[in-house]
Structures are given as C-alpha cells and as structure tokens.
PDB file of C-alpha atoms in Angstrom:
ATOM      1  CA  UNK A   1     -25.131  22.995 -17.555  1.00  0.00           C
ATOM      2  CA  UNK A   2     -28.131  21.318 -15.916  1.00  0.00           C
ATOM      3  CA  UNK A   3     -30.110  22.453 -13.075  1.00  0.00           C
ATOM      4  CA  UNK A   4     -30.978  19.148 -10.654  1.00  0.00           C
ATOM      5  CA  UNK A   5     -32.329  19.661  -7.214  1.00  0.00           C
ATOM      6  CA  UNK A   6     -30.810  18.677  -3.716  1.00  0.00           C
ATOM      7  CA  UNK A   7     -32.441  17.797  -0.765  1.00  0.00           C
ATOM      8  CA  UNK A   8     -31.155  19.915   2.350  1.00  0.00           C
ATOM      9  CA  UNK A   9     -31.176  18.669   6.198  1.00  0.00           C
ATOM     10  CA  UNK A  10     -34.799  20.199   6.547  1.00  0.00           C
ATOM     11  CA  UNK A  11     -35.897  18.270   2.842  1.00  0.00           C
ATOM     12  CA  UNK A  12     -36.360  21.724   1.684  1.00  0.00           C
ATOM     13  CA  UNK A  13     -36.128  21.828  -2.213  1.00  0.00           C
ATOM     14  CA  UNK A  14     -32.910  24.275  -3.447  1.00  0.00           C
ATOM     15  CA  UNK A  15     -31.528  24.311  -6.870  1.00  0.00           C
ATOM     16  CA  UNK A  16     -27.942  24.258  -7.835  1.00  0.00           C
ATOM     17  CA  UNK A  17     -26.631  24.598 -11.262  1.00  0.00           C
ATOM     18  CA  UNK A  18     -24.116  21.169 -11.634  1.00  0.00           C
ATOM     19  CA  UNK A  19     -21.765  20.385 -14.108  1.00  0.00           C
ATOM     20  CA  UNK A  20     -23.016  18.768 -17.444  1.00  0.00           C
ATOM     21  CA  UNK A  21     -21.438  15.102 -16.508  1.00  0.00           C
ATOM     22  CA  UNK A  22     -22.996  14.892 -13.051  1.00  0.00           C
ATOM     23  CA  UNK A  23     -26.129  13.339 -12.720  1.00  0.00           C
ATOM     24  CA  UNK A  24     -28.885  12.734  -9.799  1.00  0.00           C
ATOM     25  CA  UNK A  25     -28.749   9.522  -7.598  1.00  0.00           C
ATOM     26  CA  UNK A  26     -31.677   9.099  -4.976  1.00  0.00           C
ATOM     27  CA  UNK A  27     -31.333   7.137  -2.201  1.00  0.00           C
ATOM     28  CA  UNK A  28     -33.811   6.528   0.532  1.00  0.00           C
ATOM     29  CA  UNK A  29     -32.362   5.365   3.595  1.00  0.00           C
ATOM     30  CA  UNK A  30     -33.320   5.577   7.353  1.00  0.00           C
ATOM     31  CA  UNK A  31     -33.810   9.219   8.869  1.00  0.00           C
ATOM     32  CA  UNK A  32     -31.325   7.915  11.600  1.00  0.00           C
ATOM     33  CA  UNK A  33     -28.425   7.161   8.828  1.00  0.00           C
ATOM     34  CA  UNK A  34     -29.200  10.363   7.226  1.00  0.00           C
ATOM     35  CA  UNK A  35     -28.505  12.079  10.445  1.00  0.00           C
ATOM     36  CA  UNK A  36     -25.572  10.495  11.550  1.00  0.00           C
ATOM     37  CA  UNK A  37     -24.453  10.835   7.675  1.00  0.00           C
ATOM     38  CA  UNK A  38     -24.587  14.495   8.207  1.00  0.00           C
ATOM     39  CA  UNK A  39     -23.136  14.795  11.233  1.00  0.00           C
ATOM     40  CA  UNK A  40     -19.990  12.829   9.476  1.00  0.00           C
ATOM     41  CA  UNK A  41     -20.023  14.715   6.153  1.00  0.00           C
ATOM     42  CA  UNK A  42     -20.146  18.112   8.233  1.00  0.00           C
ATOM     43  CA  UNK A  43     -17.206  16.627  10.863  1.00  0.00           C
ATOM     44  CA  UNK A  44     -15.301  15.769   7.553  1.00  0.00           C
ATOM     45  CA  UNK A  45     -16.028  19.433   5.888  1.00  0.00           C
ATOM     46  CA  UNK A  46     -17.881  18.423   2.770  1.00  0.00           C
ATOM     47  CA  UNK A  47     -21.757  18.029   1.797  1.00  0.00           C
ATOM     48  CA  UNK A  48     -23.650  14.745   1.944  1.00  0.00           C
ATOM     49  CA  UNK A  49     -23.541  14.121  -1.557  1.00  0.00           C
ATOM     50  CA  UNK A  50     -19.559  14.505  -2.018  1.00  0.00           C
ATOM     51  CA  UNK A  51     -18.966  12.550   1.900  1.00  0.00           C
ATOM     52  CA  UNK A  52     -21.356   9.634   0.087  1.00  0.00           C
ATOM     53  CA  UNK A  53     -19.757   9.891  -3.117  1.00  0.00           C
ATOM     54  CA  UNK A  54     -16.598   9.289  -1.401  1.00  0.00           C
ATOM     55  CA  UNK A  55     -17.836   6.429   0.856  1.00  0.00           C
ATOM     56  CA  UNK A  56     -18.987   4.338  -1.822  1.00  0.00           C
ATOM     57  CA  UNK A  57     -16.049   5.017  -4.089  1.00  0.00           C
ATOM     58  CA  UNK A  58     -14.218   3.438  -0.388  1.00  0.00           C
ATOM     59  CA  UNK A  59     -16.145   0.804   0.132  1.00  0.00           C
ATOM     60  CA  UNK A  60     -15.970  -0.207  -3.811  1.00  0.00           C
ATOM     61  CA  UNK A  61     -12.307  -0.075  -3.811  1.00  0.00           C
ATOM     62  CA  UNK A  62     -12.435  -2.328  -0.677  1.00  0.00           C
ATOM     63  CA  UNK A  63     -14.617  -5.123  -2.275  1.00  0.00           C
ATOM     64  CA  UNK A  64     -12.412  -4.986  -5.354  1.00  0.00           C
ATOM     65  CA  UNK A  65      -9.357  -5.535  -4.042  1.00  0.00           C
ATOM     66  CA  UNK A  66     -10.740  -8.721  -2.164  1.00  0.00           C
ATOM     67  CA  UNK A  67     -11.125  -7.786   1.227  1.00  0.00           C
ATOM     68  CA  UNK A  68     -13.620  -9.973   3.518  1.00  0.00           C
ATOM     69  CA  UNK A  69     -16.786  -8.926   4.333  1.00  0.00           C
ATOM     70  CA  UNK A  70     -17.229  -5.943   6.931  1.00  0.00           C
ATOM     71  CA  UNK A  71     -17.414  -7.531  10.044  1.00  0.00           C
ATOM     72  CA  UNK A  72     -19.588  -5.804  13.576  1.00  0.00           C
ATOM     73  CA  UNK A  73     -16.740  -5.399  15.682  1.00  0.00           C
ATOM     74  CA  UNK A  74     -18.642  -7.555  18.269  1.00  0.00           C
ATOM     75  CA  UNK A  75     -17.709 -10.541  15.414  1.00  0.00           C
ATOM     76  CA  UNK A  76     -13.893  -9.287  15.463  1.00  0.00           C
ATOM     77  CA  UNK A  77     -13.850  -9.510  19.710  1.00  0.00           C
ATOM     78  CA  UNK A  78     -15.274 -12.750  19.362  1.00  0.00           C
ATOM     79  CA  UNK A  79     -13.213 -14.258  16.437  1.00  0.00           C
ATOM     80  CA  UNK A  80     -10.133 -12.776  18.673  1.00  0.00           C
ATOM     81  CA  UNK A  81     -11.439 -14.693  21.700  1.00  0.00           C
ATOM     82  CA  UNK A  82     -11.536 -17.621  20.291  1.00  0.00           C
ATOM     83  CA  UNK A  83      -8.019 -17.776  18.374  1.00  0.00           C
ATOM     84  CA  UNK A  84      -6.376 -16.471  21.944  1.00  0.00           C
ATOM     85  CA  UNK A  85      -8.586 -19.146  23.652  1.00  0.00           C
ATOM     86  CA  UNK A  86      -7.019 -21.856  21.112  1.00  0.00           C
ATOM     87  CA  UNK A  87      -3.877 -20.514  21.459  1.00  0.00           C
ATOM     88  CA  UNK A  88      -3.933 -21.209  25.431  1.00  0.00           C
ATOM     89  CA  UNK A  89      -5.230 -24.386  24.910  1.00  0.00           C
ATOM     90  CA  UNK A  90      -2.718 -25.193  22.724  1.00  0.00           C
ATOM     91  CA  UNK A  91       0.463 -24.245  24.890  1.00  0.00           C
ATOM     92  CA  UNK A  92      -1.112 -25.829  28.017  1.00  0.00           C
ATOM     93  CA  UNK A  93      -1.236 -28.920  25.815  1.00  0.00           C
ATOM     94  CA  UNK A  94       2.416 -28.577  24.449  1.00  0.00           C
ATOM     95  CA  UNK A  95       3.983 -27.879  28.124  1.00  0.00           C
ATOM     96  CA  UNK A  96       1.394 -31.079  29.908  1.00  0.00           C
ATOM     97  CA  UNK A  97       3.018 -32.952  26.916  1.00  0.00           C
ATOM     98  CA  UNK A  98       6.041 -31.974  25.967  1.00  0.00           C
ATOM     99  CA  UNK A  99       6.846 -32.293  29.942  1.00  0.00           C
ATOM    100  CA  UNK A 100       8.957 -29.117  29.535  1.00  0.00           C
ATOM    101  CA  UNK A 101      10.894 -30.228  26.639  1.00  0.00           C
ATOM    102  CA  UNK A 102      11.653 -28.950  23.124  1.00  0.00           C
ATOM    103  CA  UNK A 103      11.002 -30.199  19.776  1.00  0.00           C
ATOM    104  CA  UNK A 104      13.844 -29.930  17.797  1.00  0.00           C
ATOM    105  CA  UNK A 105      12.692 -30.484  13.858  1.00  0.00           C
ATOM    106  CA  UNK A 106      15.039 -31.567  11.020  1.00  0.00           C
ATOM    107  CA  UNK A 107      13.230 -30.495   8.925  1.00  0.00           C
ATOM    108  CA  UNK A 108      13.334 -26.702  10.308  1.00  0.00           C
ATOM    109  CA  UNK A 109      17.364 -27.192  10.814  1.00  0.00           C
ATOM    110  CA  UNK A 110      17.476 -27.897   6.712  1.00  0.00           C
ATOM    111  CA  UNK A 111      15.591 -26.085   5.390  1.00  0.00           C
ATOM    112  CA  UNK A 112      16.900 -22.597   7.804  1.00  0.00           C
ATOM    113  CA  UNK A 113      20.257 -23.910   6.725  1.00  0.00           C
ATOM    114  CA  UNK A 114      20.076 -25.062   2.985  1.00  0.00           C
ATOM    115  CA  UNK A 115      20.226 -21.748   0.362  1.00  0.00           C
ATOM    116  CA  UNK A 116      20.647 -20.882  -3.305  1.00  0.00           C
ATOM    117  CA  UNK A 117      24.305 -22.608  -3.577  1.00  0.00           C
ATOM    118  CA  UNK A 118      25.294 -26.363  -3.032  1.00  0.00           C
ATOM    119  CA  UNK A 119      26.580 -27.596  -0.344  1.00  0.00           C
ATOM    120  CA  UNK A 120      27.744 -31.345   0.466  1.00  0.00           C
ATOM    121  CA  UNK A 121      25.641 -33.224   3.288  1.00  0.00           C
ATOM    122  CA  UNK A 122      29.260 -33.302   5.252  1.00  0.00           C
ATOM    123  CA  UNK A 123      28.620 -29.094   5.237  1.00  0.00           C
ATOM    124  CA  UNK A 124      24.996 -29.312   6.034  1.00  0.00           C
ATOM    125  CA  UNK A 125      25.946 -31.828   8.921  1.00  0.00           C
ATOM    126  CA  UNK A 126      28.538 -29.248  10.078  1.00  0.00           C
ATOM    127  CA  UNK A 127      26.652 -26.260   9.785  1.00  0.00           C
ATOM    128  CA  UNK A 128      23.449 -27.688  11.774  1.00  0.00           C
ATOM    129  CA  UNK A 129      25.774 -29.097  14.495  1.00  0.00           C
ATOM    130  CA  UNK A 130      27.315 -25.748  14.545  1.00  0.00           C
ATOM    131  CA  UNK A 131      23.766 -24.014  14.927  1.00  0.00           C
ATOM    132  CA  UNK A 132      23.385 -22.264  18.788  1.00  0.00           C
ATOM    133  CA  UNK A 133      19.678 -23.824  18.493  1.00  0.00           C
ATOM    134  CA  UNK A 134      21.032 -27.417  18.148  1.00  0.00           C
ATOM    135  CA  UNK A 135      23.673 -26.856  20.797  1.00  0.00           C
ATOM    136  CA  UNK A 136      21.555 -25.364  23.543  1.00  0.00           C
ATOM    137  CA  UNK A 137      18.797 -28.639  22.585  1.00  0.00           C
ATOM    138  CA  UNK A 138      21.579 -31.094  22.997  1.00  0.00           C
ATOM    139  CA  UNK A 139      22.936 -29.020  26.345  1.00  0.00           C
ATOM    140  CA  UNK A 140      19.302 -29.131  27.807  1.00  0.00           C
ATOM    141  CA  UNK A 141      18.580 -32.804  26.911  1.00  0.00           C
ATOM    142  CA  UNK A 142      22.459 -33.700  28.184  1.00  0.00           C
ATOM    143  CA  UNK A 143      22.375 -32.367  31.617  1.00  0.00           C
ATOM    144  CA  UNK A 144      18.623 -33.584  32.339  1.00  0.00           C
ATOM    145  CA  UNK A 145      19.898 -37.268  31.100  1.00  0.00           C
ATOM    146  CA  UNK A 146      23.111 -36.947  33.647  1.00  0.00           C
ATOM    147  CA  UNK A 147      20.876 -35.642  36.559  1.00  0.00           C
ATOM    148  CA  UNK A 148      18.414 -38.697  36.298  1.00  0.00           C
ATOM    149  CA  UNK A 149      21.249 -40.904  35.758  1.00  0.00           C
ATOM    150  CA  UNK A 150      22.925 -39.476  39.154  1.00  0.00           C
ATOM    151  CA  UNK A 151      19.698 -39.824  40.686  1.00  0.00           C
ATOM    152  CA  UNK A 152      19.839 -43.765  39.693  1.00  0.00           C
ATOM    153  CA  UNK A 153      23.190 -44.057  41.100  1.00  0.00           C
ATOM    154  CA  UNK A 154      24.617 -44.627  37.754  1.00  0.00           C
ATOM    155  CA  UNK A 155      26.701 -41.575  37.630  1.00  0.00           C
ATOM    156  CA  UNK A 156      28.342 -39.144  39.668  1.00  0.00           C
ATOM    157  CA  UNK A 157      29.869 -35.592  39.263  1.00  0.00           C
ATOM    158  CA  UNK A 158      32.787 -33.789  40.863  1.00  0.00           C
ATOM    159  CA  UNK A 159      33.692 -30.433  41.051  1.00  0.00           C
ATOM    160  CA  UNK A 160      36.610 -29.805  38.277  1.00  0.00           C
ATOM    161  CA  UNK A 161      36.604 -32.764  37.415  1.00  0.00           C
ATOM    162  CA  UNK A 162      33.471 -33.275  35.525  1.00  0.00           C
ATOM    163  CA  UNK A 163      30.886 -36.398  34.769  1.00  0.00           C
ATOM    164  CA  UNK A 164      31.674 -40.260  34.860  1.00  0.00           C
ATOM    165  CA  UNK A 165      30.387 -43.655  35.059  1.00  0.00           C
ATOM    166  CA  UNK A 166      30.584 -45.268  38.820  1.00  0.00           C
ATOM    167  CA  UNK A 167      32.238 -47.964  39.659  1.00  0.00           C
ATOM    168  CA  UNK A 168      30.574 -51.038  40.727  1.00  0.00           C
ATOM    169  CA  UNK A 169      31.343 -52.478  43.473  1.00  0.00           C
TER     170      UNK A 169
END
C-alpha cells in the first residue's frame, strides 16, 4: 500500500493509506466549482474524489455512446421555441392552404396497406377502398361538392329521398 495525500475542504494536508492500484489525479479548478462540488458529493453521501470519479466515468460513458454535446438549458428553451414556432407556422400554412381540406396520399394508403405476403392490385384496390380513412376523405369531399352544387342550383336534396340532378326547365 501507498500513502498519497488528499486535500480536505480547508486544503489542509491529511494522509490516507490507498490501495496499491489507485493513483493521485490533481485538478485545479475554480474555488466556486470546488464548492458547489462538495456540496454535491456531500448531498450524494460520498467524498469529492469518489463523486468526481463517478462524474467523469458519466460524462465518458455519455460521449461514447454518441450523445450531442451538453447543451445550457437556455440553448434547449430556445431550440424548443423555435421547432414549436415552425410548427405553428407550418399548420397556419396547411389550414390558409389546404382551405380546410385533407390530403389524402397514395402513397401512405400502400404502403399502410401492403405487408410481407402478396396480394393482387384487385386486393390492394379493395382493401384501400375499404379503409375508414379513405371513406371518411371521400364522405367529406362528397357532401362539400353536393352543397356547392345546391348552392349553384344544380342540385337539390330531399328529405328521405336523398340527392339528384334538377331538372331544367
């Protein structure tokens, strides 16, 4: 065993006896990290050395598993602001444009429907028409055709009966 000396809170010199495979490491950092690093180690119940020991092993596992740089968390609010900020930009922009109406992709319908066994197009066909999310699209964009058109004069509804062309007179 090898005697190595510690510094204590007050600097003080004090000699423990450590085990043969530990070793001294100095660091020199600012006498406000030092404090608030023993405050820490003393809320966590272990001495400097072990709660900086354990830090750094932390923060090395962290880098190596490819983790971004730490980030103030002023950075993180801002980052956040901006993607919610984009995000509102980007809906007002869908509903001005879209003027309230869905996009209905193919290529979503396909490729939600399509999986690991064959299936003819007349299934795929079937199966998409069959889907509630291309019924309720075809619904929406059904009745808002027949209310313009009955707004032109071009159709009419009756109760029971249902939708049809009117007759010209």
């Amino acid at each position: 065993m090898t005697e190595a000396s510690l510094a204590s809170s007050d600097d003080e010199q004090s000699f423990q006896t450590l085990h043969e495979n530990t070793t001294r490491a100095e660091l020199f950092p600012a006498k406000q990290h030092k404090e608030e690093w023993w405050e820490e180690a003393e809320h966590e119940g272990s001495s400097l050395s072990s709660y900086l020991y354990d830090l750094i092993q932390e923060a090395r596992m962290y880098r190596d598993s490819g983790a971004p740089f730490i980030q103030t968390q002023d950075q993180t609010v801002k980052q956040l602001q901006n993607k919610i900020d984009d995000l509102q930009t980007q809906l007002e922009e869908a509903q001005q444009g879209g003027g309230g109406r869905t996009h209905l992709s193919i290529d979503d319908l396909v490729t939600r429907i399509l999986n690991e066994q064959y299936q003819s197009l007349d299934e795929l066909i079937e199966r998409i028409s069959a889907s509630d999310e291309v019924a309720n699209h075809l619904q929406g964009q059904i009745e808002n055709r027949l209310y313009s058109l009955a707004e032109k004069g071009r159709v009419e509804y009756q109760r029971g009966h249902g939708w049809r062309l009117k007759e010209e007179n």
